[in-house]
CSV table of C-alpha atoms in Angstrom, one decimal:
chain,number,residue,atom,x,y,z
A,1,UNK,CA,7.6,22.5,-4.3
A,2,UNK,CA,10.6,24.2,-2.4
A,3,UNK,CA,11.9,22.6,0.0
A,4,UNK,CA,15.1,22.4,2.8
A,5,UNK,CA,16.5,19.0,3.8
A,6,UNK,CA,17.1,19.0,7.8
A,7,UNK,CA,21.1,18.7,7.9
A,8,UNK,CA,20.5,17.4,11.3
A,9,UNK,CA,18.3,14.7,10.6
A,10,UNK,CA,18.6,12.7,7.6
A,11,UNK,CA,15.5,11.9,5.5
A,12,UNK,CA,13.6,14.2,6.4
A,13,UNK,CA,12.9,18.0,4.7
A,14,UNK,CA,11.1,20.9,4.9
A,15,UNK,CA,7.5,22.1,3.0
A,16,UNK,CA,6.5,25.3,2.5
A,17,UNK,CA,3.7,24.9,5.2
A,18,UNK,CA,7.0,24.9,7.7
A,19,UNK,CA,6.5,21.0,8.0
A,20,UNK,CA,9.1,18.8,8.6
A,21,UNK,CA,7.8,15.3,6.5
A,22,UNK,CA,10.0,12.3,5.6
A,23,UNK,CA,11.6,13.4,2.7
A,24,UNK,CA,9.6,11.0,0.0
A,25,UNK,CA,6.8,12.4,1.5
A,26,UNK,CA,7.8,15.9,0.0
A,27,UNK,CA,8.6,15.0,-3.6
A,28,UNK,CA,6.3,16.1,-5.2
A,29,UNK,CA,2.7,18.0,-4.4
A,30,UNK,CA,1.1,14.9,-5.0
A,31,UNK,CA,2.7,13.0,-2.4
A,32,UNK,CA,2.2,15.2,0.4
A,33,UNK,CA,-1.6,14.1,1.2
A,34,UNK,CA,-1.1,11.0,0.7
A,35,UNK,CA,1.9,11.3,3.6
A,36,UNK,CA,0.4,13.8,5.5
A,37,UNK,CA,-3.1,11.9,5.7
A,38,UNK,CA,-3.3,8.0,4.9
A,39,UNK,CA,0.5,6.4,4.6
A,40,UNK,CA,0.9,4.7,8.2
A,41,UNK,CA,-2.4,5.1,9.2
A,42,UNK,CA,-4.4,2.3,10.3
A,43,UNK,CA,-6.7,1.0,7.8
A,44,UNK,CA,-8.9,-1.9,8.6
A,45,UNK,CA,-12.0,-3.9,6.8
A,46,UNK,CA,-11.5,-6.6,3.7
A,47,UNK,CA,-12.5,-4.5,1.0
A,48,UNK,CA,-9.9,-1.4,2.6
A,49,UNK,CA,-6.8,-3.5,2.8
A,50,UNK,CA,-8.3,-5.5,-0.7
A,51,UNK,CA,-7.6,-2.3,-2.4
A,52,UNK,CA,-5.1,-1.8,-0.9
A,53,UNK,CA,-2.9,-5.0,-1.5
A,54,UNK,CA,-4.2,-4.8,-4.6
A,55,UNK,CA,-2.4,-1.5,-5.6
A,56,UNK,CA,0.8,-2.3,-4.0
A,57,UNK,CA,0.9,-5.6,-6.1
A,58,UNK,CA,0.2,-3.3,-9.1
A,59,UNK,CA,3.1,-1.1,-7.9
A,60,UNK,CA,5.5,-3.8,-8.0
A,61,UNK,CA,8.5,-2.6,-10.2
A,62,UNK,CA,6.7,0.8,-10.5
A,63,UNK,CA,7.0,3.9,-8.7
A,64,UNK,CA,4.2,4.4,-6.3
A,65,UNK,CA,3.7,8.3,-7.8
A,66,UNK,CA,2.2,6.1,-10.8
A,67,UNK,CA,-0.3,4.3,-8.9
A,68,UNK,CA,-1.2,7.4,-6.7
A,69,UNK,CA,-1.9,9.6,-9.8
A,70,UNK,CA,-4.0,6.5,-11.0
A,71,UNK,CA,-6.1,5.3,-8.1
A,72,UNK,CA,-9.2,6.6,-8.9
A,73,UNK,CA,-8.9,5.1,-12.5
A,74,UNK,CA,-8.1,1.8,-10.8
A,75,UNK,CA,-11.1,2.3,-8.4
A,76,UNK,CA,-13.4,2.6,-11.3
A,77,UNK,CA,-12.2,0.2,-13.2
A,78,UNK,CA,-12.3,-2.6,-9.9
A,79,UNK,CA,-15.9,-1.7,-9.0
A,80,UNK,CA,-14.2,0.3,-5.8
A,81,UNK,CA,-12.5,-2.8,-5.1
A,82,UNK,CA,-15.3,-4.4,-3.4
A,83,UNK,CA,-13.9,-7.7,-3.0
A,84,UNK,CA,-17.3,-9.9,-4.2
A,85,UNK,CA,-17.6,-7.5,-7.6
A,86,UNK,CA,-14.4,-8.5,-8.2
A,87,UNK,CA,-14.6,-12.1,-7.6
A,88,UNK,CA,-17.3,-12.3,-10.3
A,89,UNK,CA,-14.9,-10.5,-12.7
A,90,UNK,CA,-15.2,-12.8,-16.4
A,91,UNK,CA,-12.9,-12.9,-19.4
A,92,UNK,CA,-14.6,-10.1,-20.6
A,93,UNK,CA,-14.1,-7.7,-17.8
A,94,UNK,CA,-10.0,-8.8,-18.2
A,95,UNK,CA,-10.0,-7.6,-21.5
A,96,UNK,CA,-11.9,-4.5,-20.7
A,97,UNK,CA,-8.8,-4.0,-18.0
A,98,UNK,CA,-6.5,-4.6,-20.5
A,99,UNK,CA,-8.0,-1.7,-22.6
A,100,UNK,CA,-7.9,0.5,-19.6
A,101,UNK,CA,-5.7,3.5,-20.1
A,102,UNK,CA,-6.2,4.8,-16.8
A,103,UNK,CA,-4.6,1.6,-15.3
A,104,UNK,CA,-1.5,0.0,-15.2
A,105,UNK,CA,-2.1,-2.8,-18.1
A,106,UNK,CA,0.0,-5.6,-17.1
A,107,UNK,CA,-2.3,-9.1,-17.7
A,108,UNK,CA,-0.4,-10.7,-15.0
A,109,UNK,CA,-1.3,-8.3,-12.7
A,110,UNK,CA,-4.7,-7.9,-13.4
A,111,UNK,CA,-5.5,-11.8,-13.4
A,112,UNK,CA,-3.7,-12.1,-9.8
A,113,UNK,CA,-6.0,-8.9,-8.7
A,114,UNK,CA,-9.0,-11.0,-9.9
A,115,UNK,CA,-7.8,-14.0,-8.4
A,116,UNK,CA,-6.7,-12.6,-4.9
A,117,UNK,CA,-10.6,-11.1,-4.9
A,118,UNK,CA,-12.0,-15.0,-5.4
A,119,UNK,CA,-9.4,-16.4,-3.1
A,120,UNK,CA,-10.2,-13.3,-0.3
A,121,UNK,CA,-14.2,-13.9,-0.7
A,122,UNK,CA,-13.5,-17.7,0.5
A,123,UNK,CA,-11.7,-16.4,3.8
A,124,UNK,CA,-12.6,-17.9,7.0
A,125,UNK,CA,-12.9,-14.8,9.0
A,126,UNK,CA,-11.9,-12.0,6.6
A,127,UNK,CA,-9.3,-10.9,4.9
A,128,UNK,CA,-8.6,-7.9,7.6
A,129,UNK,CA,-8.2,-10.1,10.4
A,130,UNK,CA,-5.6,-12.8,8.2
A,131,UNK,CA,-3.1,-9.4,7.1
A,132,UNK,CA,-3.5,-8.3,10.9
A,133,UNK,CA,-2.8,-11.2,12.6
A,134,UNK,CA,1.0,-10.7,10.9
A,135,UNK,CA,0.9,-7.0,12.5
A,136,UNK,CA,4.3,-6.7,14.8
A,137,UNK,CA,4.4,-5.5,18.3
A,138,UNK,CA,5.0,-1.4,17.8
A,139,UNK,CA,8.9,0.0,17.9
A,140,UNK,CA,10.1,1.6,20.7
A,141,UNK,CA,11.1,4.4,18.6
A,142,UNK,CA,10.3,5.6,15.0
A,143,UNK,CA,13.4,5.1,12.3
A,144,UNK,CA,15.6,8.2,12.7
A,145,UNK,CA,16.5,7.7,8.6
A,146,UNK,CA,15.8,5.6,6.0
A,147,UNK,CA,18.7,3.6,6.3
A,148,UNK,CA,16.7,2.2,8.9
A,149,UNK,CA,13.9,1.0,7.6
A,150,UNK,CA,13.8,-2.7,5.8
A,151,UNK,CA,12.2,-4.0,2.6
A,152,UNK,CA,11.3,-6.6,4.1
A,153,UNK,CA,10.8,-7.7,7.7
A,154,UNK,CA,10.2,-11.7,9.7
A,155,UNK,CA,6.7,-10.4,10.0
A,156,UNK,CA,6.1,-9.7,6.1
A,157,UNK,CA,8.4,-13.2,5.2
A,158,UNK,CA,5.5,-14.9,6.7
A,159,UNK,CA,2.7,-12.6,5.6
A,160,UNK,CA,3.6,-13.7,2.1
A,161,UNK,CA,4.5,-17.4,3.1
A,162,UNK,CA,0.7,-17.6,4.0
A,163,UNK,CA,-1.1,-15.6,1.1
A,164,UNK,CA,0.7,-17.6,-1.3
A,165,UNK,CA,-0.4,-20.9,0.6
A,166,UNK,CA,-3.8,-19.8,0.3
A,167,UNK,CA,-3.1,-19.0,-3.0
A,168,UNK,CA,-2.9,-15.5,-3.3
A,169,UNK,CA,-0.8,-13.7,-6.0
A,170,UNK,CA,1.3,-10.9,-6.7
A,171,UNK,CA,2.1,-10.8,-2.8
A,172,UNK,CA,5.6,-11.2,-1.9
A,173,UNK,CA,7.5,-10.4,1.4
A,174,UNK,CA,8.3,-6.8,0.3
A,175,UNK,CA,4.9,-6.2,-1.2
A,176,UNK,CA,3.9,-7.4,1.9
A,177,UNK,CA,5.6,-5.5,3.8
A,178,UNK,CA,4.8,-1.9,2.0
A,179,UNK,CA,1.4,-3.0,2.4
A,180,UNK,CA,2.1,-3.0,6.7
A,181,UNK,CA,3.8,0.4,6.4
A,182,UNK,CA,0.8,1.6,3.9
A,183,UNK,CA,-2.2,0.6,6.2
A,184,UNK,CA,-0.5,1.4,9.6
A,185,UNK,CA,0.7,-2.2,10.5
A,186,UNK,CA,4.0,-0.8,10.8
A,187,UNK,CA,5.2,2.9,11.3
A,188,UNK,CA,7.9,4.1,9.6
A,189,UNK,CA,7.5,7.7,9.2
A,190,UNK,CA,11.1,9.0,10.4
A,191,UNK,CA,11.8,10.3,13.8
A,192,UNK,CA,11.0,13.8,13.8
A,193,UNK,CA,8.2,13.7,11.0
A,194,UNK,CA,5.3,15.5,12.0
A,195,UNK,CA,3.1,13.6,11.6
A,196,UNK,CA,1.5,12.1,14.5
A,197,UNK,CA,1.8,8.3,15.7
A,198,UNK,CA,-0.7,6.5,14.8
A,199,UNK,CA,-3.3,5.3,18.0
C-alpha cells in the first residue's frame, strides 16, 4: 500500500483512495477495513462484546494483525462466540483448541476464554450492560496524535478491577481499555481521520 504521512498532522497518513486514516489504520491492506469500518464503532449485545473481549485477551502480547488475519478461524473454533456454547465447552473441546492451527494456541488463554463465557452466562443483566456501565463521558475533541492517547485510562482501571472480581480472566486495565476503543466506548481515531464520529 503506498502511502504519504500528513507532515502537518502527526499519526495520520494518506491511502491511495485519497483518505486520510490514523496511520495504524494504513499498515497494511488488511487493516484498512477493519479501521475504516468497525475499530471505534459502537458495538453492543453479550455475545458482540464476548467476542470481542475475547480476541483482545488473545491479543495480549500479540500484534492485533495476528488476530485480524485469524478471526474467522477463532469464530469457528468458539462456536461464533456465542457465550452459552462456550460455557459448555469440556476438556475435550480444550484440547481440540489446542490442536487448532488457525488459532492462537496459548492453554492459558483458551481456558480464561472458556471461563470468561461460564462466568458471563451467570451475569445479572448481561454482559453488555456490565462493560458499558464503565463507558466515559465522550472527549471534547478527538486525540490530534498518538501521543495522546493512553493504554490505559481511570475508566478501564476499574473495568478490570470488576471483571476480575467477578472472576473474569485475561482482562486487565489495558486489555480493557483496547476493548473501549475497539467497540466504540472510547474514540480515539486521530483528529483529522476520516472517518466519521461515531453517533
Amino acid at each position: 500500500m503506498t502511502e504519504e504521512t500528513l507532515p502537518e498532522t502527526a499519526g495520520l497518513v494518506v491511502g491511495p483512495d485519497g483518505r486520510a486514516r490514523c496511520s495504524w489504520g494504513g499498515s497494511t491492506p488488511d487493516y484498512v477495513p477493519y479501521h475504516d469500518n468497525e475499530w471505534g464503532r459502537v458495538v453492543r449485545g453479550d455475545d458482540a462484546l464476548f467476542e470481542r473481549m475475547c480476541l483482545e485477551a488473545f491479543q495480549s502480547g500479540l500484534s492485533w494483525i495476528t488476530i485480524l488475519r485469524k478471526r474467522e478461524s477463532f469464530r469457528a473454533a468458539f462456536a461464533g462466540f456465542k457465550i452459552d456454547k462456550v460455557a459448555a465447552f469440556s476438556e475435550a473441546d480444550a484440547t481440540r483448541l489446542m490442536a487448532d492451527p488457525g488459532i492462537v494456541r496459548n492453554r492459558m488463554k483458551v481456558d480464561a476464554a472458556m471461563n470468561n463465557a461460564r462466568v458471563a452466562a451467570d451475569l445479572e443483566g448481561g454482559l453488555s450492560a456490565l462493560l458499558w456501565s464503565f463507558a466515559p463521558d465522550p472527549r471534547p475533541a478527538r486525540p490530534r496524535s498518538g501521543a495522546e492517547v493512553p493504554a490505559t485510562t481511570p475508566e478501564s482501571k476499574a473495568m478490570a478491577k470488576e471483571l476480575k472480581k467477578r472472576g473474569f480472566k485475561f482482562v486487565g486495565p489495558t486489555t480493557a481499555y483496547a476493548l473501549m476503543q475497539a467497540t466504540g466506548m472510547v474514540d480515539d481515531h486521530l483528529a483529522g481521520c476520516w472517518v466519521p464520529p461515531a453517533k
